[in-house]
């Protein structure tokens, strides 16, 4: 793991609500629940993907104006009806409901898809498995610093501590767990804020040194309870459920207010950006309009996500559920030219999973997926540290991720 230069000026910012826009661009999943011309209410399901267990709800009341296609994606264009006031969600207690009903409620609220972490399981799958296994000992709030600049989870936990503790406590009851751990990077203000709300010994705050990618759930579990989990295992196999503050807060709104996910918290920042901040934005918010106040010039390039794992932002028209940050960097959107490997082994030294990225890439590029698999291709957590340290600018992390998608498991194929 690696201590990366961390710019955390946004940690001192409060979450600002974005303005209401005239139009929203909702990425269409496989199933469409509305048609052009339909009048929709805020919170209504617009699109879903049953295979990926995704549901996307309308961020505002309005009318479906058209379906647009852009760079192999399709979007619902939703025109806001500004005469209709934002939906008010009434408090409703989850106490007394069976766990299976509450897990379904979380699913129906569209919490799946907010996850940014390394495993492939949805919130719903993790909760269902944890409940049916009946072995959960600890509920973990994973607020450890991740990529540099990306601080939305930190700010959300600082501002919504009471709510996140409340839903963590509810989850502990639902799953029959004993303890709740707040895993945070060393930070006096956050630790003291959380401890103000802790009144019994079932909850503790564990402070850790910031070391990317310690925020990966499985590395974190290894650090907290000394259990090593392979990629194919769920955290619940170690008796733990782990979610980020973003997911906990969405579960809070689902369980205590019947509110579906219609917005999310994102960080705007970057090495050369003049503007920065943490914002609550509605899903489908037009990115061009949202970024306009920051006067992003043509010489800047925008990333969706952090500087290590992020993707150049050119495909999406609207904010999506898994978009935790927009980073602005100086430069063009072309990567430095890839050079020949010098066998310096920097990528091997950097890998937190003790893989040999250079070897995996050789196998993938030769189409030898079985050999890549034997060398633990599937254990890669896609942290991208190997690419970050490579002096030859070889996009190791990207090639490995693509290799993982091409060949899941040659022995079960
Ligand atoms: S191979 Fe690269 S991307 Fe995968 S875990 Fe190792 S350093 Fe991270
Ligand atoms: S860091 Fe780059 S140059 Fe060095 S061994 Fe790995 S792939 Fe080769």
GROMACS .gro file of C-alpha atoms and ligand atoms in nm:
model
  429
    1UNK     CA    1   0.000   0.000   0.000
    2UNK     CA    2   0.112   0.352  -0.057
    3UNK     CA    3   0.103   0.694   0.107
    4UNK     CA    4  -0.015   0.917  -0.174
    5UNK     CA    5  -0.003   1.293  -0.173
    6UNK     CA    6  -0.346   1.370  -0.034
    7UNK     CA    7  -0.508   1.706  -0.102
    8UNK     CA    8  -0.795   1.730   0.139
    9UNK     CA    9  -0.899   2.097   0.120
   10UNK     CA   10  -1.257   1.981   0.051
   11UNK     CA   11  -1.268   1.814   0.394
   12UNK     CA   12  -1.342   2.158   0.539
   13UNK     CA   13  -1.635   2.215   0.304
   14UNK     CA   14  -2.004   2.162   0.382
   15UNK     CA   15  -2.224   1.973   0.140
   16UNK     CA   16  -2.395   2.220  -0.094
   17UNK     CA   17  -2.720   2.134  -0.268
   18UNK     CA   18  -2.705   2.176  -0.644
   19UNK     CA   19  -2.975   2.389  -0.811
   20UNK     CA   20  -3.277   2.231  -0.982
   21UNK     CA   21  -3.205   2.200  -1.355
   22UNK     CA   22  -3.452   2.226  -1.645
   23UNK     CA   23  -3.355   1.883  -1.784
   24UNK     CA   24  -3.208   1.560  -1.647
   25UNK     CA   25  -3.036   1.285  -1.849
   26UNK     CA   26  -3.103   0.941  -1.703
   27UNK     CA   27  -2.887   0.657  -1.838
   28UNK     CA   28  -3.120   0.379  -1.953
   29UNK     CA   29  -3.050   0.038  -1.800
   30UNK     CA   30  -3.178  -0.268  -1.981
   31UNK     CA   31  -3.550  -0.226  -1.895
   32UNK     CA   32  -3.751   0.089  -1.951
   33UNK     CA   33  -4.056   0.157  -1.731
   34UNK     CA   34  -4.176   0.475  -1.903
   35UNK     CA   35  -4.234   0.607  -2.256
   36UNK     CA   36  -4.181   0.940  -2.428
   37UNK     CA   37  -4.465   1.175  -2.330
   38UNK     CA   38  -4.525   1.014  -1.988
   39UNK     CA   39  -4.570   1.242  -1.689
   40UNK     CA   40  -4.362   1.109  -1.401
   41UNK     CA   41  -4.347   1.185  -1.031
   42UNK     CA   42  -4.034   1.228  -0.822
   43UNK     CA   43  -3.916   0.888  -0.698
   44UNK     CA   44  -4.096   0.686  -0.968
   45UNK     CA   45  -3.895   0.397  -1.116
   46UNK     CA   46  -3.781   0.497  -1.466
   47UNK     CA   47  -3.542   0.220  -1.564
   48UNK     CA   48  -3.400  -0.103  -1.421
   49UNK     CA   49  -3.162  -0.389  -1.483
   50UNK     CA   50  -3.284  -0.711  -1.323
   51UNK     CA   51  -2.956  -0.895  -1.384
   52UNK     CA   52  -2.755  -0.629  -1.200
   53UNK     CA   53  -3.037  -0.563  -0.949
   54UNK     CA   54  -3.044  -0.194  -1.041
   55UNK     CA   55  -3.340   0.043  -1.012
   56UNK     CA   56  -3.321   0.409  -1.112
   57UNK     CA   57  -3.583   0.651  -0.979
   58UNK     CA   58  -3.687   0.985  -1.118
   59UNK     CA   59  -3.493   1.273  -0.955
   60UNK     CA   60  -3.778   1.523  -1.011
   61UNK     CA   61  -4.140   1.541  -1.124
   62UNK     CA   62  -4.169   1.614  -1.495
   63UNK     CA   63  -4.230   1.478  -1.840
   64UNK     CA   64  -4.024   1.235  -2.052
   65UNK     CA   65  -3.939   1.450  -2.353
   66UNK     CA   66  -3.731   1.212  -2.563
   67UNK     CA   67  -3.478   0.932  -2.573
   68UNK     CA   68  -3.130   1.036  -2.688
   69UNK     CA   69  -2.839   0.819  -2.795
   70UNK     CA   70  -2.482   0.930  -2.732
   71UNK     CA   71  -2.160   0.726  -2.753
   72UNK     CA   72  -2.328   0.384  -2.733
   73UNK     CA   73  -2.550   0.485  -2.443
   74UNK     CA   74  -2.916   0.579  -2.434
   75UNK     CA   75  -3.067   0.845  -2.212
   76UNK     CA   76  -3.413   0.947  -2.102
   77UNK     CA   77  -3.443   1.324  -2.128
   78UNK     CA   78  -3.663   1.436  -1.842
   79UNK     CA   79  -3.798   1.792  -1.836
   80UNK     CA   80  -3.853   1.922  -1.485
   81UNK     CA   81  -4.199   2.047  -1.390
   82UNK     CA   82  -4.097   2.338  -1.171
   83UNK     CA   83  -4.459   2.402  -1.066
   84UNK     CA   84  -4.449   2.085  -0.854
   85UNK     CA   85  -4.280   2.119  -0.515
   86UNK     CA   86  -4.007   1.869  -0.419
   87UNK     CA   87  -4.142   1.552  -0.257
   88UNK     CA   88  -4.159   1.555   0.123
   89UNK     CA   89  -4.075   1.219   0.283
   90UNK     CA   90  -4.233   1.144   0.620
   91UNK     CA   91  -4.048   0.972   0.905
   92UNK     CA   92  -4.143   0.604   0.928
   93UNK     CA   93  -3.980   0.372   1.178
   94UNK     CA   94  -3.839   0.037   1.063
   95UNK     CA   95  -3.875  -0.104   1.416
   96UNK     CA   96  -4.088  -0.419   1.429
   97UNK     CA   97  -4.053  -0.516   1.062
   98UNK     CA   98  -3.890  -0.851   0.976
   99UNK     CA   99  -3.534  -0.828   0.839
  100UNK     CA  100  -3.635  -0.973   0.501
  101UNK     CA  101  -3.893  -0.692   0.455
  102UNK     CA  102  -3.636  -0.426   0.543
  103UNK     CA  103  -3.377  -0.573   0.304
  104UNK     CA  104  -3.640  -0.563   0.031
  105UNK     CA  105  -3.716  -0.201   0.121
  106UNK     CA  106  -3.348  -0.114   0.073
  107UNK     CA  107  -3.356  -0.291  -0.265
  108UNK     CA  108  -3.671  -0.108  -0.376
  109UNK     CA  109  -3.511   0.225  -0.286
  110UNK     CA  110  -3.243   0.165  -0.548
  111UNK     CA  111  -2.946   0.162  -0.307
  112UNK     CA  112  -2.766  -0.090  -0.532
  113UNK     CA  113  -2.527   0.082  -0.769
  114UNK     CA  114  -2.393   0.338  -0.522
  115UNK     CA  115  -2.101   0.111  -0.431
  116UNK     CA  116  -1.756   0.207  -0.558
  117UNK     CA  117  -1.557  -0.071  -0.401
  118UNK     CA  118  -1.368  -0.367  -0.529
  119UNK     CA  119  -1.612  -0.655  -0.512
  120UNK     CA  120  -1.883  -0.741  -0.757
  121UNK     CA  121  -2.170  -0.793  -0.516
  122UNK     CA  122  -2.453  -0.547  -0.470
  123UNK     CA  123  -2.570  -0.408  -0.137
  124UNK     CA  124  -2.877  -0.631  -0.165
  125UNK     CA  125  -2.671  -0.945  -0.230
  126UNK     CA  126  -2.439  -0.867   0.060
  127UNK     CA  127  -2.729  -0.807   0.301
  128UNK     CA  128  -2.924  -1.113   0.186
  129UNK     CA  129  -2.622  -1.342   0.221
  130UNK     CA  130  -2.531  -1.193   0.558
  131UNK     CA  131  -2.887  -1.247   0.682
  132UNK     CA  132  -2.921  -1.604   0.554
  133UNK     CA  133  -2.574  -1.703   0.682
  134UNK     CA  134  -2.671  -1.572   1.026
  135UNK     CA  135  -2.305  -1.535   1.126
  136UNK     CA  136  -2.255  -1.159   1.130
  137UNK     CA  137  -2.052  -1.037   1.421
  138UNK     CA  138  -1.959  -0.684   1.313
  139UNK     CA  139  -2.106  -0.401   1.107
  140UNK     CA  140  -1.829  -0.177   0.965
  141UNK     CA  141  -1.866   0.179   0.841
  142UNK     CA  142  -1.578   0.211   0.595
  143UNK     CA  143  -1.483   0.580   0.598
  144UNK     CA  144  -1.111   0.527   0.544
  145UNK     CA  145  -0.963   0.776   0.296
  146UNK     CA  146  -0.952   0.638  -0.058
  147UNK     CA  147  -0.810   0.811  -0.359
  148UNK     CA  148  -0.658   1.157  -0.311
  149UNK     CA  149  -0.909   1.445  -0.334
  150UNK     CA  150  -1.220   1.223  -0.304
  151UNK     CA  151  -1.368   1.321   0.032
  152UNK     CA  152  -1.746   1.293  -0.012
  153UNK     CA  153  -1.775   1.001   0.233
  154UNK     CA  154  -1.570   1.185   0.496
  155UNK     CA  155  -1.785   1.500   0.474
  156UNK     CA  156  -2.109   1.298   0.467
  157UNK     CA  157  -2.013   1.106   0.782
  158UNK     CA  158  -1.912   1.430   0.955
  159UNK     CA  159  -2.245   1.598   0.870
  160UNK     CA  160  -2.476   1.299   0.908
  161UNK     CA  161  -2.314   1.117   1.199
  162UNK     CA  162  -2.633   1.067   1.397
  163UNK     CA  163  -2.826   0.927   1.099
  164UNK     CA  164  -2.544   0.693   1.000
  165UNK     CA  165  -2.508   0.564   1.357
  166UNK     CA  166  -2.886   0.513   1.370
  167UNK     CA  167  -2.895   0.302   1.054
  168UNK     CA  168  -2.579   0.109   1.152
  169UNK     CA  169  -2.754   0.025   1.480
  170UNK     CA  170  -3.064  -0.084   1.285
  171UNK     CA  171  -2.847  -0.306   1.063
  172UNK     CA  172  -2.683  -0.456   1.371
  173UNK     CA  173  -3.029  -0.553   1.503
  174UNK     CA  174  -3.145  -0.685   1.162
  175UNK     CA  175  -2.839  -0.909   1.123
  176UNK     CA  176  -2.796  -1.005   1.489
  177UNK     CA  177  -2.445  -0.855   1.496
  178UNK     CA  178  -2.265  -0.767   1.819
  179UNK     CA  179  -2.046  -0.471   1.727
  180UNK     CA  180  -2.024  -0.163   1.509
  181UNK     CA  181  -1.683  -0.034   1.397
  182UNK     CA  182  -1.628   0.310   1.248
  183UNK     CA  183  -1.308   0.268   1.046
  184UNK     CA  184  -1.163   0.612   0.970
  185UNK     CA  185  -0.832   0.762   0.868
  186UNK     CA  186  -0.659   0.946   1.156
  187UNK     CA  187  -0.864   1.259   1.214
  188UNK     CA  188  -0.934   1.417   1.553
  189UNK     CA  189  -1.241   1.614   1.443
  190UNK     CA  190  -1.418   1.315   1.288
  191UNK     CA  191  -1.329   1.083   1.577
  192UNK     CA  192  -1.462   1.329   1.837
  193UNK     CA  193  -1.777   1.394   1.634
  194UNK     CA  194  -1.859   1.023   1.612
  195UNK     CA  195  -1.778   0.961   1.978
  196UNK     CA  196  -2.030   1.229   2.084
  197UNK     CA  197  -2.301   0.993   1.958
  198UNK     CA  198  -2.166   0.671   2.109
  199UNK     CA  199  -2.334   0.580   2.436
  200UNK     CA  200  -2.253   0.209   2.473
  201UNK     CA  201  -1.961  -0.028   2.424
  202UNK     CA  202  -2.104  -0.200   2.112
  203UNK     CA  203  -1.965   0.082   1.896
  204UNK     CA  204  -1.603   0.183   1.853
  205UNK     CA  205  -1.399   0.415   1.632
  206UNK     CA  206  -1.080   0.267   1.486
  207UNK     CA  207  -0.833   0.519   1.345
  208UNK     CA  208  -0.593   0.397   1.076
  209UNK     CA  209  -0.303   0.553   0.890
  210UNK     CA  210  -0.410   0.664   0.542
  211UNK     CA  211  -0.260   0.417   0.300
  212UNK     CA  212  -0.420   0.373  -0.042
  213UNK     CA  213  -0.603   0.137  -0.109
  214UNK     CA  214  -0.679   0.048   0.252
  215UNK     CA  215  -1.038   0.162   0.185
  216UNK     CA  216  -1.082  -0.159  -0.017
  217UNK     CA  217  -1.326  -0.361   0.197
  218UNK     CA  218  -1.120  -0.677   0.206
  219UNK     CA  219  -0.789  -0.506   0.288
  220UNK     CA  220  -0.972  -0.321   0.561
  221UNK     CA  221  -1.112  -0.641   0.710
  222UNK     CA  222  -0.766  -0.793   0.702
  223UNK     CA  223  -0.638  -0.491   0.894
  224UNK     CA  224  -0.927  -0.483   1.144
  225UNK     CA  225  -0.981  -0.849   1.223
  226UNK     CA  226  -0.677  -1.019   1.062
  227UNK     CA  227  -0.880  -1.229   0.818
  228UNK     CA  228  -0.764  -1.259   0.458
  229UNK     CA  229  -1.046  -1.295   0.204
  230UNK     CA  230  -1.002  -1.400  -0.157
  231UNK     CA  231  -1.192  -1.217  -0.432
  232UNK     CA  232  -1.451  -1.493  -0.456
  233UNK     CA  233  -1.545  -1.452  -0.089
  234UNK     CA  234  -1.788  -1.204   0.056
  235UNK     CA  235  -1.700  -1.003   0.365
  236UNK     CA  236  -1.989  -1.183   0.534
  237UNK     CA  237  -1.782  -1.505   0.508
  238UNK     CA  238  -1.564  -1.341   0.774
  239UNK     CA  239  -1.870  -1.242   0.981
  240UNK     CA  240  -1.858  -0.878   0.873
  241UNK     CA  241  -2.073  -0.645   0.662
  242UNK     CA  242  -1.900  -0.334   0.529
  243UNK     CA  243  -2.048  -0.031   0.356
  244UNK     CA  244  -1.940   0.326   0.290
  245UNK     CA  245  -2.110   0.627   0.455
  246UNK     CA  246  -2.278   0.697   0.117
  247UNK     CA  247  -2.446   0.355   0.123
  248UNK     CA  248  -2.531   0.381   0.496
  249UNK     CA  249  -2.695   0.719   0.444
  250UNK     CA  250  -2.897   0.590   0.147
  251UNK     CA  251  -3.011   0.296   0.363
  252UNK     CA  252  -3.107   0.544   0.636
  253UNK     CA  253  -3.325   0.741   0.395
  254UNK     CA  254  -3.481   0.418   0.263
  255UNK     CA  255  -3.555   0.265   0.604
  256UNK     CA  256  -3.651   0.576   0.802
  257UNK     CA  257  -3.811   0.792   0.529
  258UNK     CA  258  -3.909   0.555   0.246
  259UNK     CA  259  -3.698   0.778   0.024
  260UNK     CA  260  -3.550   0.623  -0.290
  261UNK     CA  261  -3.203   0.718  -0.415
  262UNK     CA  262  -3.259   1.023  -0.635
  263UNK     CA  263  -2.934   1.205  -0.560
  264UNK     CA  264  -2.582   1.149  -0.427
  265UNK     CA  265  -2.286   1.334  -0.278
  266UNK     CA  266  -1.992   1.400  -0.510
  267UNK     CA  267  -1.658   1.577  -0.474
  268UNK     CA  268  -1.540   1.829  -0.734
  269UNK     CA  269  -1.167   1.892  -0.717
  270UNK     CA  270  -0.835   1.834  -0.893
  271UNK     CA  271  -0.473   1.934  -0.892
  272UNK     CA  272  -0.521   2.250  -1.095
  273UNK     CA  273  -0.886   2.327  -1.049
  274UNK     CA  274  -0.975   2.675  -0.937
  275UNK     CA  275  -1.302   2.554  -0.793
  276UNK     CA  276  -1.372   2.271  -0.557
  277UNK     CA  277  -1.637   2.150  -0.319
  278UNK     CA  278  -1.870   1.874  -0.206
  279UNK     CA  279  -2.218   1.871  -0.357
  280UNK     CA  280  -2.546   1.684  -0.329
  281UNK     CA  281  -2.657   1.640  -0.690
  282UNK     CA  282  -2.957   1.472  -0.840
  283UNK     CA  283  -2.908   1.165  -1.058
  284UNK     CA  284  -2.909   1.262  -1.424
  285UNK     CA  285  -2.786   1.617  -1.354
  286UNK     CA  286  -2.645   1.746  -1.684
  287UNK     CA  287  -2.268   1.741  -1.632
  288UNK     CA  288  -2.202   2.029  -1.872
  289UNK     CA  289  -2.444   2.256  -1.681
  290UNK     CA  290  -2.326   2.142  -1.339
  291UNK     CA  291  -1.961   2.216  -1.427
  292UNK     CA  292  -2.027   2.547  -1.600
  293UNK     CA  293  -1.981   2.761  -1.283
  294UNK     CA  294  -1.632   2.614  -1.249
  295UNK     CA  295  -1.534   2.759  -1.590
  296UNK     CA  296  -1.360   2.446  -1.707
  297UNK     CA  297  -1.153   2.547  -2.006
  298UNK     CA  298  -1.066   2.333  -2.304
  299UNK     CA  299  -0.713   2.277  -2.175
  300UNK     CA  300  -0.852   2.087  -1.878
  301UNK     CA  301  -0.957   1.724  -1.872
  302UNK     CA  302  -1.233   1.591  -1.648
  303UNK     CA  303  -1.236   1.252  -1.477
  304UNK     CA  304  -1.531   1.066  -1.332
  305UNK     CA  305  -1.390   0.926  -1.007
  306UNK     CA  306  -1.054   0.981  -0.842
  307UNK     CA  307  -0.715   1.034  -1.008
  308UNK     CA  308  -0.615   0.666  -0.984
  309UNK     CA  309  -0.929   0.474  -1.073
  310UNK     CA  310  -1.124   0.745  -1.256
  311UNK     CA  311  -1.218   0.742  -1.622
  312UNK     CA  312  -1.196   1.035  -1.858
  313UNK     CA  313  -1.539   1.194  -1.855
  314UNK     CA  314  -1.655   1.208  -2.212
  315UNK     CA  315  -1.926   0.949  -2.244
  316UNK     CA  316  -2.175   1.040  -1.974
  317UNK     CA  317  -2.426   1.318  -2.020
  318UNK     CA  318  -2.571   1.305  -1.671
  319UNK     CA  319  -2.448   1.224  -1.320
  320UNK     CA  320  -2.478   0.851  -1.256
  321UNK     CA  321  -2.533   0.668  -0.930
  322UNK     CA  322  -2.176   0.538  -0.898
  323UNK     CA  323  -2.008   0.871  -0.979
  324UNK     CA  324  -1.843   0.976  -0.654
  325UNK     CA  325  -1.626   1.258  -0.791
  326UNK     CA  326  -1.548   1.481  -1.084
  327UNK     CA  327  -1.179   1.567  -1.098
  328UNK     CA  328  -1.039   1.841  -1.318
  329UNK     CA  329  -0.679   1.822  -1.432
  330UNK     CA  330  -0.470   2.031  -1.665
  331UNK     CA  331  -0.377   1.870  -1.994
  332UNK     CA  332  -0.529   1.692  -2.286
  333UNK     CA  333  -0.731   1.373  -2.279
  334UNK     CA  334  -0.453   1.165  -2.432
  335UNK     CA  335  -0.238   0.940  -2.211
  336UNK     CA  336   0.144   0.955  -2.224
  337UNK     CA  337   0.285   0.721  -2.485
  338UNK     CA  338   0.336   0.367  -2.360
  339UNK     CA  339   0.700   0.252  -2.365
  340UNK     CA  340   0.869  -0.086  -2.333
  341UNK     CA  341   0.881  -0.256  -1.994
  342UNK     CA  342   1.221  -0.215  -1.828
  343UNK     CA  343   1.150  -0.493  -1.575
  344UNK     CA  344   1.210  -0.250  -1.291
  345UNK     CA  345   0.953  -0.441  -1.078
  346UNK     CA  346   0.800  -0.121  -0.937
  347UNK     CA  347   0.453  -0.254  -1.019
  348UNK     CA  348   0.521  -0.574  -0.823
  349UNK     CA  349   0.645  -0.378  -0.522
  350UNK     CA  350   0.341  -0.147  -0.533
  351UNK     CA  351   0.072  -0.417  -0.556
  352UNK     CA  352  -0.114  -0.442  -0.222
  353UNK     CA  353  -0.235  -0.795  -0.309
  354UNK     CA  354   0.119  -0.919  -0.383
  355UNK     CA  355   0.038  -0.993  -0.749
  356UNK     CA  356   0.284  -0.960  -1.036
  357UNK     CA  357   0.107  -0.708  -1.262
  358UNK     CA  358   0.374  -0.717  -1.535
  359UNK     CA  359   0.338  -1.096  -1.561
  360UNK     CA  360  -0.042  -1.081  -1.569
  361UNK     CA  361  -0.032  -0.824  -1.849
  362UNK     CA  362   0.210  -1.041  -2.049
  363UNK     CA  363  -0.029  -1.337  -2.020
  364UNK     CA  364  -0.335  -1.130  -2.111
  365UNK     CA  365  -0.166  -0.970  -2.411
  366UNK     CA  366  -0.065  -1.318  -2.536
  367UNK     CA  367  -0.422  -1.443  -2.484
  368UNK     CA  368  -0.302  -1.689  -2.217
  369UNK     CA  369  -0.593  -1.631  -1.981
  370UNK     CA  370  -0.561  -1.968  -1.808
  371UNK     CA  371  -0.206  -1.880  -1.703
  372UNK     CA  372  -0.321  -1.535  -1.591
  373UNK     CA  373  -0.593  -1.701  -1.386
  374UNK     CA  374  -0.344  -1.942  -1.222
  375UNK     CA  375  -0.144  -1.632  -1.132
  376UNK     CA  376  -0.447  -1.493  -0.947
  377UNK     CA  377  -0.581  -1.252  -1.210
  378UNK     CA  378  -0.918  -1.247  -1.032
  379UNK     CA  379  -0.765  -1.134  -0.702
  380UNK     CA  380  -0.677  -0.791  -0.847
  381UNK     CA  381  -0.883  -0.523  -0.668
  382UNK     CA  382  -0.841  -0.272  -0.955
  383UNK     CA  383  -0.671  -0.013  -0.738
  384UNK     CA  384  -0.451   0.093  -1.033
  385UNK     CA  385  -0.142   0.151  -0.819
  386UNK     CA  386   0.065  -0.055  -1.065
  387UNK     CA  387  -0.017   0.185  -1.350
  388UNK     CA  388   0.049   0.483  -1.122
  389UNK     CA  389   0.408   0.373  -1.046
  390UNK     CA  390   0.502   0.235  -1.390
  391UNK     CA  391   0.776   0.456  -1.540
  392UNK     CA  392   0.695   0.319  -1.886
  393UNK     CA  393   0.333   0.443  -1.870
  394UNK     CA  394   0.198   0.092  -1.928
  395UNK     CA  395  -0.174   0.093  -1.837
  396UNK     CA  396  -0.138  -0.227  -1.636
  397UNK     CA  397  -0.451  -0.179  -1.424
  398UNK     CA  398  -0.670  -0.117  -1.728
  399UNK     CA  399  -0.537  -0.423  -1.914
  400UNK     CA  400  -0.583  -0.642  -1.605
  401UNK     CA  401  -0.939  -0.516  -1.553
  402UNK     CA  402  -1.025  -0.589  -1.916
  403UNK     CA  403  -0.864  -0.934  -1.877
  404UNK     CA  404  -1.081  -1.002  -1.573
  405UNK     CA  405  -1.392  -0.918  -1.773
  406UNK     CA  406  -1.294  -1.136  -2.069
  407UNK     CA  407  -1.217  -1.440  -1.864
  408UNK     CA  408  -1.401  -1.482  -1.538
  409UNK     CA  409  -1.294  -1.833  -1.445
  410UNK     CA  410  -1.148  -2.064  -1.711
  411UNK     CA  411  -1.198  -2.367  -1.488
  412UNK     CA  412  -1.571  -2.309  -1.453
  413UNK     CA  413  -1.627  -2.178  -1.805
  414LIG     S1  414  -0.248  -0.570  -1.004
  414LIG    FE1  415  -0.244  -0.344  -1.006
  414LIG     S2  416  -0.460  -0.284  -0.998
  414LIG    FE2  417  -0.448  -0.501  -0.937
  414LIG     S3  418  -0.436  -0.497  -0.714
  414LIG    FE3  419  -0.225  -0.506  -0.792
  414LIG     S4  420  -0.162  -0.289  -0.804
  414LIG    FE4  421  -0.386  -0.290  -0.783
  415LIG     S1  422   0.652  -0.097  -1.341
  415LIG    FE1  423   0.626  -0.092  -1.565
  415LIG     S2  424   0.833  -0.099  -1.644
  415LIG    FE2  425   0.848  -0.164  -1.429
  415LIG     S3  426   0.825  -0.390  -1.436
  415LIG    FE3  427   0.621  -0.308  -1.409
  415LIG     S4  428   0.539  -0.293  -1.618
  415LIG    FE4  429   0.761  -0.309  -1.637
   0.00000   0.00000   0.00000
